[in-house]
Short mmCIF file of C-alpha atoms in Angstrom, two decimals:
data_model
loop_
_atom_site.label_atom_id
_atom_site.label_comp_id
_atom_site.label_asym_id
_atom_site.label_seq_id
_atom_site.Cartn_x
_atom_site.Cartn_y
_atom_site.Cartn_z
CA ALA A 1 -8.97 12.10 -12.63
CA GLN A 2 -9.59 9.42 -10.29
CA LYS A 3 -12.86 8.26 -8.90
CA VAL A 4 -14.43 5.38 -7.39
CA THR A 5 -18.21 4.76 -7.25
CA GLN A 6 -19.92 2.69 -4.81
CA ALA A 7 -23.56 2.73 -6.25
CA GLN A 8 -25.34 0.74 -2.96
CA THR A 9 -25.44 2.94 0.03
CA GLU A 10 -27.03 0.34 2.34
CA ILE A 11 -27.56 -3.16 2.03
CA SER A 12 -29.66 -5.62 4.36
CA VAL A 13 -29.16 -9.28 4.50
CA VAL A 14 -30.48 -11.95 6.32
CA GLU A 15 -27.19 -14.18 8.03
CA LYS A 16 -25.89 -16.99 5.59
CA GLU A 17 -27.23 -15.26 2.55
CA ASP A 18 -24.67 -14.04 -0.14
CA VAL A 19 -24.00 -10.72 -0.84
CA THR A 20 -22.21 -8.64 -3.52
CA LEU A 21 -20.87 -5.08 -2.90
CA ASP A 22 -20.02 -3.54 -6.28
CA CYS A 23 -17.61 -0.74 -7.14
CA VAL A 24 -16.68 0.80 -10.23
CA TYR A 25 -13.71 3.13 -10.94
CA GLU A 26 -12.11 5.75 -13.13
CA THR A 27 -8.57 6.25 -13.68
CA ARG A 28 -5.93 7.53 -16.38
CA ASP A 29 -3.57 5.59 -14.91
CA THR A 30 -2.17 2.39 -17.08
CA THR A 31 -0.68 0.78 -13.69
CA TYR A 32 -2.96 1.03 -10.61
CA TYR A 33 -3.99 -0.57 -7.48
CA LEU A 34 -7.65 -1.37 -6.11
CA PHE A 35 -8.60 -2.08 -2.44
CA TRP A 36 -11.12 -2.85 -0.09
CA TYR A 37 -11.37 -1.82 3.46
CA LYS A 38 -13.88 -2.84 6.20
CA GLN A 39 -14.79 -0.09 8.67
CA PRO A 40 -16.48 -1.50 11.78
CA PRO A 41 -18.32 0.59 14.27
CA SER A 42 -14.81 1.18 16.16
CA GLY A 43 -14.00 3.45 13.16
CA GLU A 44 -10.73 2.11 12.28
CA LEU A 45 -10.06 1.01 8.52
CA VAL A 46 -9.26 -2.52 8.13
CA PHE A 47 -7.48 -3.58 4.96
CA LEU A 48 -9.12 -6.67 3.03
CA ILE A 49 -7.17 -6.61 -0.28
CA ARG A 50 -5.02 -4.99 -2.51
CA ARG A 51 -5.29 -5.70 -6.10
CA ASN A 52 -2.98 -4.20 -8.97
CA SER A 53 -4.04 -3.49 -12.42
CA PHE A 54 -2.16 -6.36 -14.27
CA ASP A 55 -3.58 -8.93 -12.16
CA GLU A 56 -7.22 -10.10 -13.32
CA GLN A 57 -7.55 -13.09 -11.32
CA ASN A 58 -10.00 -13.30 -9.17
CA GLU A 59 -9.09 -14.56 -5.48
CA ILE A 60 -10.90 -16.08 -2.55
CA SER A 61 -9.99 -15.85 0.82
CA GLY A 62 -12.11 -17.87 3.04
CA ARG A 63 -15.80 -16.70 2.60
CA TYR A 64 -14.44 -13.46 0.86
CA SER A 65 -14.14 -13.39 -2.80
CA TRP A 66 -13.10 -10.61 -5.33
CA ASN A 67 -14.05 -10.17 -8.84
CA PHE A 68 -11.68 -7.62 -10.90
CA GLN A 69 -12.92 -6.92 -14.53
CA LYS A 70 -11.15 -4.51 -16.16
CA SER A 71 -13.13 -4.19 -19.21
CA THR A 72 -16.00 -2.99 -17.29
CA SER A 73 -13.57 -1.08 -14.56
CA SER A 74 -15.01 -3.15 -11.81
CA PHE A 75 -13.75 -4.68 -8.51
CA ASN A 76 -16.47 -6.51 -6.97
CA PHE A 77 -16.47 -8.04 -3.54
CA THR A 78 -18.68 -10.85 -2.51
CA ILE A 79 -19.40 -12.29 0.95
CA THR A 80 -20.22 -15.90 1.39
CA ALA A 81 -22.75 -16.95 3.98
CA SER A 82 -22.91 -13.71 5.77
CA GLN A 83 -22.27 -13.61 9.25
CA VAL A 84 -23.35 -11.05 11.75
CA VAL A 85 -19.87 -10.02 12.42
CA ASP A 86 -19.54 -9.05 8.65
CA SER A 87 -21.54 -6.04 9.55
CA ALA A 88 -19.74 -2.50 9.10
CA VAL A 89 -19.34 -0.01 6.24
CA TYR A 90 -17.02 -1.51 3.13
CA PHE A 91 -14.96 0.95 1.28
CA CYS A 92 -13.55 0.21 -2.31
CA ALA A 93 -10.71 2.43 -3.04
CA LEU A 94 -8.04 3.33 -5.62
CA SER A 95 -4.63 4.54 -5.78
CA GLY A 96 -1.77 5.33 -8.21
CA PRO A 97 1.25 3.12 -9.41
CA TYR A 98 3.05 3.01 -6.06
CA GLY A 99 0.12 1.28 -4.44
CA GLY A 100 -0.88 2.17 -0.63
CA ALA A 101 3.28 2.58 -0.29
CA THR A 102 3.61 6.37 -1.47
CA ASN A 103 0.29 6.96 -3.36
CA LYS A 104 -2.82 8.42 -1.59
CA LEU A 105 -5.91 6.23 -1.49
CA ILE A 106 -9.19 7.68 -3.47
CA PHE A 107 -11.98 6.04 -1.48
CA GLY A 108 -15.57 5.69 -2.73
CA THR A 109 -18.58 6.65 -0.20
CA GLY A 110 -18.90 3.33 1.21
CA THR A 111 -21.78 0.51 1.63
CA LEU A 112 -23.14 0.07 4.65
CA LEU A 113 -23.66 -3.87 5.02
CA ALA A 114 -26.09 -4.86 7.66
CA VAL A 115 -26.33 -8.49 8.53
CA GLN A 116 -29.67 -9.40 10.39
CA PRO A 117 -29.36 -12.79 12.49
CA GLY B 1 2.74 -0.08 19.67
CA ALA B 2 1.36 -2.37 17.36
CA GLY B 3 -0.82 -0.29 15.46
CA VAL B 4 -1.57 3.42 14.47
CA SER B 5 -2.45 5.56 17.71
CA GLN B 6 -4.33 8.63 17.28
CA SER B 7 -5.23 11.13 20.21
CA PRO B 8 -7.69 12.54 21.45
CA ARG B 9 -10.43 9.99 20.18
CA TYR B 10 -12.95 12.75 20.63
CA LYS B 11 -12.55 16.23 20.57
CA VAL B 12 -15.07 18.92 21.12
CA ALA B 13 -13.90 22.28 20.17
CA LYS B 14 -15.99 25.97 20.07
CA ARG B 15 -15.84 27.38 16.90
CA GLY B 16 -12.99 29.61 16.34
CA GLN B 17 -10.75 27.68 18.65
CA ASP B 18 -7.31 26.05 17.49
CA VAL B 19 -6.95 22.10 17.76
CA ALA B 20 -4.26 19.90 17.62
CA LEU B 21 -4.69 15.92 16.91
CA ARG B 22 -1.67 13.63 17.21
CA CYS B 23 -0.97 10.64 15.34
CA ASP B 24 1.43 7.91 16.61
CA PRO B 25 2.39 5.98 13.27
CA ILE B 26 3.90 2.07 13.50
CA SER B 27 7.42 2.07 14.48
CA GLY B 28 9.70 2.42 11.45
CA HIS B 29 7.17 3.53 8.93
CA VAL B 30 8.27 5.91 6.58
CA SER B 31 4.99 7.21 4.78
CA LEU B 32 2.26 8.85 6.81
CA PHE B 33 -0.92 10.03 5.72
CA TRP B 34 -3.83 12.07 7.03
CA TYR B 35 -7.63 11.65 5.77
CA GLN B 36 -10.49 13.58 6.56
CA GLN B 37 -13.83 11.61 6.70
CA ALA B 38 -17.24 13.41 6.89
CA LEU B 39 -20.41 11.72 8.48
CA GLY B 40 -21.79 9.30 5.28
CA GLN B 41 -18.86 9.66 3.40
CA GLY B 42 -15.45 7.87 2.36
CA PRO B 43 -12.29 9.10 3.89
CA GLU B 44 -10.75 12.28 1.76
CA PHE B 45 -6.76 12.70 1.38
CA LEU B 46 -5.53 15.49 3.02
CA THR B 47 -1.55 15.21 3.07
CA TYR B 48 1.18 12.72 2.84
CA PHE B 49 4.58 12.59 4.57
CA GLN B 50 7.87 10.90 3.51
CA ASN B 51 9.82 10.78 6.49
CA GLU B 52 9.75 14.36 7.82
CA ALA B 53 9.08 15.53 4.24
CA GLN B 54 5.47 16.83 3.51
CA LEU B 55 5.44 15.67 -0.04
CA ASP B 56 1.72 16.18 -0.87
CA LYS B 57 -0.35 18.57 0.89
CA SER B 58 -3.01 19.34 -1.97
CA GLY B 59 -5.77 17.93 0.00
CA LEU B 60 -5.57 20.67 2.52
CA PRO B 61 -8.88 22.60 2.31
CA SER B 62 -7.70 25.74 3.48
CA ASP B 63 -4.46 27.41 5.14
CA ARG B 64 -6.16 26.92 8.50
CA PHE B 65 -5.01 23.35 8.37
CA PHE B 66 -1.38 22.76 8.98
CA ALA B 67 0.29 19.57 9.68
CA GLU B 68 4.01 18.76 10.53
CA ARG B 69 6.00 15.64 11.37
CA PRO B 70 9.17 16.97 12.38
CA GLU B 71 11.64 13.74 13.19
CA GLY B 72 9.70 11.79 10.83
CA SER B 73 7.77 9.75 13.39
CA VAL B 74 4.73 11.43 15.33
CA SER B 75 2.90 13.88 13.07
CA THR B 76 0.55 16.57 14.19
CA LEU B 77 -2.36 18.06 12.33
CA LYS B 78 -3.59 21.51 13.48
CA ILE B 79 -6.76 23.26 12.42
CA GLN B 80 -6.88 27.01 13.21
CA ARG B 81 -9.89 29.08 13.99
CA THR B 82 -12.29 25.97 13.68
CA GLN B 83 -15.56 26.25 11.72
CA GLN B 84 -18.65 23.56 11.96
CA GLU B 85 -17.35 22.21 8.58
CA ASP B 86 -14.28 21.06 10.25
CA SER B 87 -16.48 18.36 12.23
CA ALA B 88 -15.44 14.93 10.72
CA VAL B 89 -13.21 12.06 11.79
CA TYR B 90 -9.35 12.52 11.13
CA LEU B 91 -7.70 9.48 10.03
CA CYS B 92 -4.20 8.85 9.93
CA ALA B 93 -2.44 5.71 7.94
CA SER B 94 0.77 4.73 8.00
CA SER B 95 2.84 2.56 5.63
CA ARG B 96 6.53 1.13 5.32
CA GLY B 97 6.30 3.02 1.89
CA ASP B 98 9.58 0.96 0.59
CA THR B 99 8.30 -1.26 -1.76
CA LEU B 100 5.34 -1.68 -4.18
CA ASN B 101 3.84 -4.23 -1.90
CA THR B 102 2.85 -2.57 1.20
CA GLU B 103 -0.31 -1.19 2.16
CA ALA B 104 -1.21 1.54 4.70
CA PHE B 105 -2.57 0.96 8.20
CA PHE B 106 -5.05 3.23 9.69
CA GLY B 107 -5.74 4.38 13.11
CA GLN B 108 -8.96 4.79 14.58
CA GLY B 109 -9.19 8.55 14.14
CA THR B 110 -10.14 11.59 16.27
CA ARG B 111 -13.54 12.47 15.93
CA LEU B 112 -13.58 16.43 15.98
CA THR B 113 -17.11 18.16 16.61
CA VAL B 114 -17.08 21.95 16.57
CA VAL B 115 -19.92 23.42 18.16
#
């Protein structure tokens, strides 16, 4: 069975603080994809990153970075120097071997990030 | 259009009423997904189309839920005899579906409230 756990329900930080959102997953697939999506109050899910199970290199994109560790089945997301505009619900998701193209996504319950000015 | 468009954005239905939710995917996108997002939860898969073929409907919660995509473009999710537990945001997503390196793009959803 596939499962995604985001243990942090809500996180509140002050602007410019760094924050890490945790994601732990379970799957029996040997090939799979992991995702992070951002959901602002408007409701639309905004794609942030996709990672396949064979690529454990950490990735950095501006203030965002992702740490994928297969040994602990984790795919954590760090925002450096957080800004008020980062306030949103963040979802971690898992799919089978065809990524988002044809496989359904299994989402965690989300982490609400509130960045205070 | 540039993105996935869903209509209506908000729908209030009386219990027992039938509703139809529309999704206009990105032009040319082969794959189309419907998800249901209850308040405070992550989206949950309902059904998947590849062109007009409904390849996976394992997530539909009951036979009151029905989805179609007759011409492989616009899709409609229909809920018959709505119940209060159907209240949720219904999200549609589409993707090119032709390579491994594509992701699904989501619409803003339809918020359904059953009273």
